[in-house]
Amino acid sequence: MLLAKTREQIDPIAHGWRIDRLKTALVPTMGNLHEGHLALVAAAKREADKVITSIYVNPTQFGQGEDFENYPRTLERDRELLAQAGCDLVFVPDQGVMYPFGLDDQVRVLAPAALANTLEGQTRPGHFDGVTTVVARLFNLVRPDIAVFGEKDYQQLLVIRRMSEDLGYGIRVVSVPTVRESSGLAMSSRNNYLDAGQRAGAGELSKVLLQAAHRIVRDSGNPEQVERDATDRLKQAGFQVDYVAVRRAQDLGTPQDSDRDLKVLAAVYFGGTRLIDNVNANRVGIPED
Ligand code: PAJ
């Protein structure tokens, strides 16, 4: 597996692949890799000839008081896992490569407000502007044909898909279903902040979301009632609830009766750890007679 840290190092490699007409896929990550990330690499391998994984803990998407400083950094192990997974190139830029003019006065890409200011964006103002800014820079540095993102961060996936279309990148954004632990807990680097007992208990989050989805799909449950009941159940299970929301999958809008493809999304705190998750709730169309 090749390693590049700078534009000067990645350019000739990516250029050579383009000349050879090899299709490239980029998997952007912040490292501390787990099976969720590796599922993205596997999908990238299926979709493209060459897989590039980037590892960069992006300061501009962390808010004041969030865990930027403490975010787990495990580069050696990450490189081993990527090599085993068949990744072709790992791109590990430092801050000077990603933000050559520093962090105070850089060009930024603003995420579209309707999509970015709700749910995660409400609790983490500016978060998605940091994500679009860093992913735009990665897209420009790597110029992949395909980029792979996880459904675990569903709102992020929609924001990036929209950015790729809106800014005319022509990069196809491929999504990968959430990889879970046996308890149902969605894999996440932040799960490392949980102790063993909390980790087992945290599986309850996905169970509550699945039950909520079930009520929407099978019992035609009223979304607002389903949200309230799921919130109560999560509180009983010891979570502090940031939001539980039933939304349209396409654009995270409030669902109308005619909308079929819905998502149940949630963010909770467990101990001091923030966890997010989402599940599908696809209402079956009522057949006309
Ligand atoms: P990070 O949290 O490292 O996640 C990198 C990618 O892995 C994202 O697309 C995320 O959705 C996906 N992912 C994480 N856990 C997953 C799981 N359990 N199953 C499937 N996919 C999973 O998301 C980021 O980094 C950053 O915001 C980034 C896009 C790299 C920009 O800085």
XYZ file of C-alpha atoms and ligand atoms in Angstrom:
321
model
C 0.000 0.000 0.000
C 1.305 3.421 -0.981
C 1.465 6.350 1.433
C 1.137 10.021 0.495
C 1.248 12.985 2.851
C 1.439 15.941 0.486
C -0.041 17.179 -2.768
C 3.355 16.629 -4.420
C 3.263 12.972 -3.363
C -0.348 12.175 -4.273
C -0.474 14.048 -7.616
C 1.815 11.819 -9.707
C 0.183 8.648 -8.355
C -3.379 9.806 -9.039
C -2.301 11.267 -12.404
C -0.711 7.951 -13.415
C -3.904 6.100 -12.596
C -5.962 8.566 -14.642
C -3.627 8.124 -17.641
C -4.040 4.356 -17.317
C -7.820 4.913 -17.292
C -8.157 3.287 -13.899
C -11.245 4.286 -11.955
C -10.465 5.641 -8.471
C -12.585 5.670 -5.309
C -11.930 7.900 -2.286
C -12.930 6.872 1.244
C -12.603 9.939 3.517
C -12.106 9.117 7.228
C -10.810 10.607 10.449
C -8.963 7.381 11.280
C -9.275 5.129 14.329
C -10.649 2.655 11.837
C -13.180 -0.057 12.627
C -15.248 -2.510 10.600
C -17.617 0.244 9.491
C -14.759 2.062 7.749
C -13.469 -1.213 6.311
C -16.904 -1.932 4.808
C -16.511 1.381 2.949
C -13.107 0.255 1.647
C -14.626 -3.068 0.526
C -17.414 -1.234 -1.318
C -14.819 1.072 -2.904
C -12.899 -1.970 -4.154
C -16.044 -3.339 -5.776
C -16.786 -0.008 -7.493
C -13.327 1.093 -8.629
C -9.901 -0.116 -9.764
C -7.935 1.843 -7.163
C -8.935 2.741 -3.603
C -7.602 5.791 -1.775
C -8.409 6.199 1.921
C -7.763 9.553 3.555
C -7.112 9.957 7.267
C -7.415 13.458 8.669
C -9.000 14.657 11.904
C -10.583 17.846 10.617
C -10.578 20.671 13.186
C -13.139 22.830 11.366
C -15.990 20.352 11.876
C -15.533 20.200 15.667
C -17.325 22.807 17.784
C -16.093 24.548 20.932
C -15.864 22.043 23.771
C -16.114 19.024 21.452
C -13.578 16.214 21.374
C -11.082 17.385 18.702
C -8.110 17.188 21.077
C -9.073 13.787 22.491
C -10.258 12.226 19.233
C -8.487 8.833 19.057
C -5.482 8.846 16.711
C -4.179 5.354 15.860
C -2.313 5.780 12.584
C -0.049 2.717 12.698
C -2.902 0.318 13.344
C -5.080 2.096 10.766
C -2.390 1.591 8.134
C -2.173 -2.130 8.934
C -5.946 -2.537 8.684
C -6.063 -0.673 5.367
C -3.238 -2.725 3.889
C -5.025 -5.932 4.906
C -8.269 -4.623 3.387
C -6.554 -4.112 0.028
C -6.505 -0.309 0.020
C -4.076 0.961 -2.651
C -3.090 4.333 -1.210
C -3.499 5.974 2.176
C -3.489 9.775 2.126
C -2.502 11.347 5.444
C -2.314 15.114 4.990
C -1.403 17.422 7.859
C -3.046 20.737 8.613
C -0.686 22.669 6.341
C -1.709 20.490 3.393
C -5.442 20.738 4.085
C -5.500 24.386 5.200
C -2.427 26.082 3.684
C -3.626 29.539 4.797
C -4.421 28.438 8.349
C -7.714 28.068 10.143
C -8.692 31.696 10.678
C -9.254 33.007 7.196
C -9.681 30.204 4.709
C -12.036 29.750 1.794
C -15.031 27.756 3.020
C -17.748 25.733 1.370
C -21.112 26.323 3.049
C -23.481 23.387 3.310
C -27.039 24.105 2.094
C -29.007 25.491 5.037
C -32.234 23.492 4.701
C -30.333 20.227 4.838
C -27.559 21.253 7.219
C -29.240 23.392 9.885
C -31.593 20.721 11.201
C -30.878 17.695 13.476
C -27.052 17.476 13.827
C -26.686 21.043 12.558
C -28.966 22.386 15.259
C -26.847 20.986 18.075
C -23.546 21.406 16.237
C -23.793 24.762 14.412
C -21.277 25.059 11.589
C -20.419 21.346 11.741
C -21.493 20.598 8.188
C -19.694 23.669 6.813
C -16.518 22.139 8.241
C -17.373 18.815 6.610
C -18.158 20.297 3.178
C -15.025 22.470 3.333
C -12.696 19.563 4.113
C -14.364 17.102 1.728
C -14.266 19.673 -1.095
C -10.511 20.053 -0.507
C -10.097 16.259 -0.499
C -12.099 15.999 -3.725
C -9.854 18.665 -5.320
C -6.618 17.072 -4.138
C -7.546 13.487 -5.039
C -10.017 14.025 -7.929
C -11.624 10.585 -7.552
C -14.336 9.157 -9.810
C -16.266 7.826 -6.823
C -16.474 8.736 -3.140
C -17.801 6.338 -0.502
C -19.689 7.401 2.632
C -21.523 5.531 5.395
C -25.246 5.691 6.101
C -24.315 5.854 9.779
C -23.850 9.611 9.254
C -26.944 9.912 7.103
C -27.256 13.700 7.163
C -23.577 14.009 6.198
C -24.161 11.614 3.287
C -27.017 13.783 1.957
C -24.988 16.982 2.398
C -22.005 15.549 0.493
C -24.179 14.103 -2.262
C -25.771 17.518 -2.677
C -22.382 19.271 -2.662
C -21.030 16.975 -5.358
C -23.994 17.813 -7.596
C -24.222 21.494 -6.691
C -20.530 22.259 -7.274
C -20.414 20.102 -10.402
C -17.789 17.662 -9.185
C -19.339 14.807 -11.119
C -18.105 12.469 -8.389
C -20.533 9.599 -7.782
C -21.290 9.292 -4.067
C -21.781 5.663 -3.058
C -23.336 4.829 0.323
C -22.784 1.819 2.564
C -25.251 0.514 5.200
C -24.332 0.931 8.860
C -22.110 -1.797 10.331
C -23.139 -2.747 13.875
C -21.752 -4.571 16.894
C -23.634 -7.719 17.980
C -25.607 -5.613 20.487
C -26.915 -3.531 17.581
C -24.744 -0.531 18.517
C -23.554 1.242 15.366
C -19.772 1.047 15.170
C -18.112 4.382 15.832
C -14.725 5.682 16.916
C -16.563 7.439 19.750
C -17.690 4.048 21.161
C -14.151 3.906 22.582
C -15.230 6.521 25.113
C -17.755 4.021 26.599
C -16.778 1.565 29.320
C -17.742 -2.121 28.913
C -21.045 -1.782 30.766
C -22.054 1.345 28.863
C -21.120 -0.317 25.584
C -23.517 -3.200 26.211
C -26.283 -0.816 27.309
C -25.797 1.462 24.308
C -27.197 -1.269 22.038
C -30.625 -0.236 23.301
C -30.476 2.880 21.080
C -30.736 0.864 17.866
C -33.435 -1.362 19.358
C -35.609 1.642 20.189
C -35.096 3.064 16.689
C -35.974 -0.251 15.063
C -39.133 -0.494 17.135
C -40.062 3.058 16.130
C -39.473 2.190 12.461
C -41.582 -0.903 12.868
C -44.482 1.163 14.183
C -44.210 3.558 11.230
C -44.068 0.763 8.671
C -46.459 -1.862 10.050
C -48.841 0.037 12.279
C -49.028 3.295 10.289
C -47.919 5.010 13.495
C -48.222 8.771 13.641
C -44.645 10.109 13.323
C -44.942 12.624 16.148
C -46.367 10.050 18.547
C -43.662 7.589 17.542
C -40.993 10.241 18.214
C -42.440 10.968 21.680
C -42.662 7.292 22.633
C -39.134 6.556 21.431
C -37.831 9.551 23.409
C -39.496 8.190 26.565
C -38.049 4.730 26.052
C -34.558 6.112 25.502
C -34.780 8.204 28.675
C -35.893 5.131 30.615
C -32.860 3.272 29.248
C -30.570 5.970 30.696
C -29.885 8.082 27.618
C -30.080 11.835 27.551
C -31.958 12.544 24.329
C -30.848 15.282 21.949
C -33.408 14.420 19.256
C -35.454 11.576 17.835
C -36.931 12.483 14.465
C -38.941 10.749 11.767
C -37.988 12.425 8.497
C -38.218 12.004 4.758
C -35.170 9.987 3.649
C -34.636 12.041 0.509
C -34.153 15.483 2.095
C -34.850 15.150 5.854
C -38.072 17.140 5.411
C -41.118 16.582 7.629
C -42.926 13.545 6.233
C -46.286 13.913 4.536
C -48.789 11.047 4.434
C -47.835 10.310 0.822
C -44.095 9.969 1.597
C -42.947 6.359 1.546
C -39.207 6.369 2.261
C -38.634 7.610 5.786
C -35.789 7.522 8.294
C -35.852 7.471 12.080
C -32.798 9.417 13.253
C -31.536 10.056 16.768
C -28.735 11.612 18.755
C -28.296 10.827 22.438
C -25.732 11.247 25.169
C -24.705 8.192 27.156
C -22.450 9.152 30.009
C -20.652 12.054 28.368
C -20.544 10.381 24.960
C -22.622 11.570 22.027
C -24.023 8.753 19.873
C -25.959 9.054 16.616
C -27.848 6.418 14.696
C -30.598 6.045 12.110
C -32.708 3.279 10.579
C -34.948 2.995 7.519
C -38.724 3.088 7.822
C -40.049 2.471 4.329
C -43.835 2.547 4.265
C -45.269 0.146 1.758
C -47.452 1.812 -0.860
C -51.117 1.020 -0.499
C -52.077 -0.865 -3.662
C -54.903 0.705 -5.649
C -57.798 -1.608 -6.517
P -15.431 9.238 10.254
O -16.317 9.447 11.432
O -14.079 8.656 10.445
O -16.219 8.350 9.233
C -15.678 8.092 7.958
C -16.736 7.391 7.131
O -17.052 6.127 7.735
C -18.055 8.178 7.037
O -18.560 8.098 5.718
C -18.952 7.442 8.019
O -20.327 7.543 7.723
C -18.463 6.016 7.841
N -18.807 5.180 8.994
C -18.521 5.415 10.295
N -19.035 4.435 11.089
C -19.680 3.584 10.263
C -20.431 2.367 10.471
N -20.640 1.858 11.664
N -20.942 1.748 9.374
C -20.758 2.274 8.117
N -20.061 3.399 7.877
C -19.534 4.051 8.923
O -17.367 11.044 8.834
C -16.226 11.443 9.005
O -15.200 10.649 9.505
C -15.799 12.852 8.660
O -16.893 13.718 8.834
C -15.243 13.004 7.210
C -16.286 12.636 6.165
C -13.984 12.140 7.036
C -14.834 14.481 6.959
O -13.890 14.905 7.875
